PDB file of C-alpha atoms and ligand atoms in Angstrom:
ATOM      1  CA  MET A   1      12.940   4.864 -22.995  1.00  0.00           C
ATOM      2  CA  ASP A   2      10.687   2.627 -23.798  1.00  0.00           C
ATOM      3  CA  CYS A   3       7.362   3.844 -21.864  1.00  0.00           C
ATOM      4  CA  VAL A   4       4.367   3.893 -22.968  1.00  0.00           C
ATOM      5  CA  PHE A   5       2.721   6.391 -21.398  1.00  0.00           C
ATOM      6  CA  CYS A   6       6.836   9.037 -22.587  1.00  0.00           C
ATOM      7  CA  LYS A   7       5.555   9.008 -25.451  1.00  0.00           C
ATOM      8  CA  ILE A   8       1.898   9.530 -24.651  1.00  0.00           C
ATOM      9  CA  ILE A   9       3.213  12.532 -22.613  1.00  0.00           C
ATOM     10  CA  ALA A  10       5.721  13.968 -25.986  1.00  0.00           C
ATOM     11  CA  GLY A  11       2.946  13.725 -28.261  1.00  0.00           C
ATOM     12  CA  GLU A  12       4.177  10.434 -30.410  1.00  0.00           C
ATOM     13  CA  ILE A  13       1.342   8.299 -29.340  1.00  0.00           C
ATOM     14  CA  PRO A  14      -1.998  10.013 -29.232  1.00  0.00           C
ATOM     15  CA  SER A  15      -3.974  10.061 -26.125  1.00  0.00           C
ATOM     16  CA  LYS A  16      -7.138  11.728 -25.349  1.00  0.00           C
ATOM     17  CA  LYS A  17      -5.710  14.645 -23.289  1.00  0.00           C
ATOM     18  CA  LEU A  18      -7.564  15.906 -20.046  1.00  0.00           C
ATOM     19  CA  TYR A  19      -4.333  18.574 -18.470  1.00  0.00           C
ATOM     20  CA  GLU A  20      -1.885  19.350 -18.575  1.00  0.00           C
ATOM     21  CA  ASP A  21       0.610  21.020 -17.125  1.00  0.00           C
ATOM     22  CA  ASP A  22       5.285  21.805 -16.664  1.00  0.00           C
ATOM     23  CA  MET A  23       4.626  18.487 -13.398  1.00  0.00           C
ATOM     24  CA  VAL A  24       1.783  16.166 -14.889  1.00  0.00           C
ATOM     25  CA  TYR A  25      -0.069  15.558 -17.541  1.00  0.00           C
ATOM     26  CA  ALA A  26      -3.539  13.598 -18.215  1.00  0.00           C
ATOM     27  CA  PHE A  27      -5.311  12.084 -20.103  1.00  0.00           C
ATOM     28  CA  TYR A  28      -7.960   8.513 -20.445  1.00  0.00           C
ATOM     29  CA  ASP A  29      -7.418   5.374 -20.151  1.00  0.00           C
ATOM     30  CA  ILE A  30      -7.709   3.529 -23.282  1.00  0.00           C
ATOM     31  CA  GLU A  31      -9.639   0.661 -21.233  1.00  0.00           C
ATOM     32  CA  PRO A  32     -11.403   1.610 -19.515  1.00  0.00           C
ATOM     33  CA  ALA A  33     -12.803  -0.343 -16.376  1.00  0.00           C
ATOM     34  CA  ALA A  34     -14.808   2.386 -14.880  1.00  0.00           C
ATOM     35  CA  PRO A  35     -17.721   5.778 -16.658  1.00  0.00           C
ATOM     36  CA  VAL A  36     -14.963   7.548 -16.099  1.00  0.00           C
ATOM     37  CA  HIS A  37     -10.997   6.969 -15.627  1.00  0.00           C
ATOM     38  CA  PHE A  38      -8.148   8.569 -15.956  1.00  0.00           C
ATOM     39  CA  LEU A  39      -4.696   8.757 -15.822  1.00  0.00           C
ATOM     40  CA  VAL A  40      -2.648  11.338 -14.157  1.00  0.00           C
ATOM     41  CA  VAL A  41       1.614  10.783 -14.735  1.00  0.00           C
ATOM     42  CA  PRO A  42       4.493  13.004 -13.545  1.00  0.00           C
ATOM     43  CA  LYS A  43       5.915  14.450 -16.517  1.00  0.00           C
ATOM     44  CA  GLU A  44       9.038  13.086 -16.067  1.00  0.00           C
ATOM     45  CA  HIS A  45      10.140   9.598 -15.663  1.00  0.00           C
ATOM     46  CA  VAL A  46      11.245  10.065 -12.778  1.00  0.00           C
ATOM     47  CA  LEU A  47       9.483   7.060 -10.388  1.00  0.00           C
ATOM     48  CA  GLU A  48       8.564   3.740 -11.515  1.00  0.00           C
ATOM     49  CA  SER A  49       5.893   3.300  -9.569  1.00  0.00           C
ATOM     50  CA  CYS A  50       4.255   4.612  -5.493  1.00  0.00           C
ATOM     51  CA  ALA A  51       7.789   2.165  -4.109  1.00  0.00           C
ATOM     52  CA  GLN A  52      10.210   4.935  -5.341  1.00  0.00           C
ATOM     53  CA  VAL A  53       9.204   7.524  -3.616  1.00  0.00           C
ATOM     54  CA  GLN A  54      11.284  10.394  -0.749  1.00  0.00           C
ATOM     55  CA  GLU A  55       9.886  13.014   1.179  1.00  0.00           C
ATOM     56  CA  GLU A  56      11.728  15.294  -1.792  1.00  0.00           C
ATOM     57  CA  HIS A  57       8.922  14.594  -4.579  1.00  0.00           C
ATOM     58  CA  ALA A  58       6.293  15.543  -1.714  1.00  0.00           C
ATOM     59  CA  ALA A  59       5.331  18.313  -3.637  1.00  0.00           C
ATOM     60  CA  LEU A  60       4.812  16.910  -6.338  1.00  0.00           C
ATOM     61  CA  ILE A  61       2.632  13.987  -5.545  1.00  0.00           C
ATOM     62  CA  GLY A  62       0.247  17.063  -3.920  1.00  0.00           C
ATOM     63  CA  HIS A  63       0.184  19.074  -6.532  1.00  0.00           C
ATOM     64  CA  ILE A  64      -1.585  14.874  -8.128  1.00  0.00           C
ATOM     65  CA  PHE A  65      -3.481  15.199  -5.948  1.00  0.00           C
ATOM     66  CA  HIS A  66      -4.078  18.834  -6.436  1.00  0.00           C
ATOM     67  CA  VAL A  67      -5.013  18.008  -9.595  1.00  0.00           C
ATOM     68  CA  ILE A  68      -7.330  15.250 -10.105  1.00  0.00           C
ATOM     69  CA  ALA A  69      -9.808  16.669  -7.477  1.00  0.00           C
ATOM     70  CA  GLN A  70      -9.386  19.201  -9.650  1.00  0.00           C
ATOM     71  CA  LEU A  71     -11.132  17.644 -11.897  1.00  0.00           C
ATOM     72  CA  ALA A  72     -13.030  15.246 -10.506  1.00  0.00           C
ATOM     73  CA  ARG A  73     -15.183  18.325  -9.998  1.00  0.00           C
ATOM     74  CA  GLN A  74     -14.227  19.266 -13.678  1.00  0.00           C
ATOM     75  CA  LEU A  75     -15.676  16.395 -14.358  1.00  0.00           C
ATOM     76  CA  ASP A  76     -18.851  16.482 -12.330  1.00  0.00           C
ATOM     77  CA  LEU A  77     -17.638  13.088 -10.525  1.00  0.00           C
ATOM     78  CA  ALA A  78     -20.300  14.489  -7.491  1.00  0.00           C
ATOM     79  CA  GLY A  79     -21.053  11.193  -6.297  1.00  0.00           C
ATOM     80  CA  GLY A  80     -16.997   9.901  -5.561  1.00  0.00           C
ATOM     81  CA  TYR A  81     -14.832   8.011  -6.973  1.00  0.00           C
ATOM     82  CA  ARG A  82     -11.243   6.065  -6.614  1.00  0.00           C
ATOM     83  CA  VAL A  83      -7.666   7.075  -6.675  1.00  0.00           C
ATOM     84  CA  VAL A  84      -5.584   3.993  -7.651  1.00  0.00           C
ATOM     85  CA  THR A  85      -1.894   3.011  -7.981  1.00  0.00           C
ATOM     86  CA  ASN A  86      -0.606  -0.528  -8.656  1.00  0.00           C
ATOM     87  CA  CYS A  87       3.036  -0.649  -7.459  1.00  0.00           C
ATOM     88  CA  GLY A  88       4.424  -4.127  -8.577  1.00  0.00           C
ATOM     89  CA  ALA A  89       3.255  -7.133  -9.926  1.00  0.00           C
ATOM     90  CA  ASP A  90       0.953  -8.672  -7.578  1.00  0.00           C
ATOM     91  CA  ALA A  91      -0.618  -4.861  -8.239  1.00  0.00           C
ATOM     92  CA  GLY A  92      -0.851  -5.746 -11.598  1.00  0.00           C
ATOM     93  CA  GLN A  93       1.161  -3.050 -12.531  1.00  0.00           C
ATOM     94  CA  THR A  94       1.920  -2.563 -16.513  1.00  0.00           C
ATOM     95  CA  VAL A  95       3.331  -0.033 -16.922  1.00  0.00           C
ATOM     96  CA  GLN A  96       6.208   0.999 -14.973  1.00  0.00           C
ATOM     97  CA  HIS A  97       6.018   5.222 -15.095  1.00  0.00           C
ATOM     98  CA  LEU A  98       4.588   6.397 -11.977  1.00  0.00           C
ATOM     99  CA  HIS A  99       0.778   6.905 -12.941  1.00  0.00           C
ATOM    100  CA  PHE A 100      -2.638   7.517 -10.791  1.00  0.00           C
ATOM    101  CA  HIS A 101      -5.685   5.973 -12.234  1.00  0.00           C
ATOM    102  CA  VAL A 102      -8.211   7.779 -11.193  1.00  0.00           C
ATOM    103  CA  LEU A 103     -12.470   6.310 -12.212  1.00  0.00           C
ATOM    104  CA  GLY A 104     -15.465   7.073 -11.286  1.00  0.00           C
ATOM    105  CA  GLY A 105     -18.697   8.555 -12.988  1.00  0.00           C
ATOM    106  CA  GLY A 106     -21.494   5.435 -11.440  1.00  0.00           C
ATOM    107  CA  PRO A 107     -21.177   3.264  -7.990  1.00  0.00           C
ATOM    108  CA  LEU A 108     -17.812   1.163  -8.340  1.00  0.00           C
ATOM    109  CA  GLY A 109     -17.143  -2.870  -7.729  1.00  0.00           C
ATOM    110  CA  ALA A 110     -15.841  -3.637  -3.725  1.00  0.00           C
ATOM    111  CA  MET A 111     -11.691  -3.846  -4.439  1.00  0.00           C
ATOM    112  CA  ALA A 112      -9.660  -6.307  -4.263  1.00  0.00           C
TER     113      ALA A 112
HETATM  114  P1  AMP B   1      -0.660   0.462 -14.476  1.00  0.00           P
HETATM  115  O1  AMP B   1      -1.673  -1.412 -14.858  1.00  0.00           O
HETATM  116  O2  AMP B   1      -1.705   0.869 -13.645  1.00  0.00           O
HETATM  117  O3  AMP B   1      -0.265  -0.068 -14.955  1.00  0.00           O
HETATM  118  O4  AMP B   1      -1.794   0.092 -16.079  1.00  0.00           O
HETATM  119  C1  AMP B   1      -1.829   0.942 -16.881  1.00  0.00           C
HETATM  120  C2  AMP B   1      -3.248   1.744 -17.173  1.00  0.00           C
HETATM  121  O5  AMP B   1      -2.668   1.851 -18.728  1.00  0.00           O
HETATM  122  C3  AMP B   1      -4.336   1.199 -18.361  1.00  0.00           C
HETATM  123  O6  AMP B   1      -5.322   0.888 -17.055  1.00  0.00           O
HETATM  124  C4  AMP B   1      -3.913   1.042 -19.588  1.00  0.00           C
HETATM  125  O7  AMP B   1      -5.356   0.330 -20.167  1.00  0.00           O
HETATM  126  C5  AMP B   1      -3.649   2.272 -19.426  1.00  0.00           C
HETATM  127  N1  AMP B   1      -2.728   2.460 -20.977  1.00  0.00           N
HETATM  128  C6  AMP B   1      -1.654   1.657 -21.822  1.00  0.00           C
HETATM  129  N2  AMP B   1      -1.636   2.561 -22.521  1.00  0.00           N
HETATM  130  C7  AMP B   1      -2.104   3.510 -22.700  1.00  0.00           C
HETATM  131  C8  AMP B   1      -2.360   4.194 -23.744  1.00  0.00           C
HETATM  132  N3  AMP B   1      -1.965   4.113 -25.124  1.00  0.00           N
HETATM  133  N4  AMP B   1      -3.394   5.330 -23.853  1.00  0.00           N
HETATM  134  C9  AMP B   1      -4.325   5.571 -22.908  1.00  0.00           C
HETATM  135  N5  AMP B   1      -4.182   4.749 -21.544  1.00  0.00           N
HETATM  136  C10 AMP B   1      -3.127   3.467 -22.068  1.00  0.00           C
HETATM  137 ZN1   ZN B   2       7.671   7.313 -19.112  1.00  0.00          ZN
END
């Protein structure tokens, strides 16, 4: 599959890995938009975006948010952070593999 995140997960494209388990992979964004900016993605390319989420994905989505909370603690984002998932063209989604941005490490600008 021609998907940059699938290639990262498979180790075909290098990444700065933060965390990995059987369900998710977390790595730093290559173009950080904040002092700390990482992505958490499901390992399986099951969903292109949150627009495809069904009830059956509840455990996966819940797990992703648990991983985000743990990584935020680990990276000392005690001052706060933002979780963003871009969904579709108007949101500027460029990679069609569900992913959650985590931004922090200082005051963030206002949201669009
Ligand atoms: P989105 O606009 O939500 O689809 O964001 C995709 C994100 O993936 C962008 O913030 C990119 O900087 C990031 N990205 C693209 N390629 C890579 C890569 N090889 N390693 C790390 N992050 C990447
Ligand atoms: Zn993929």
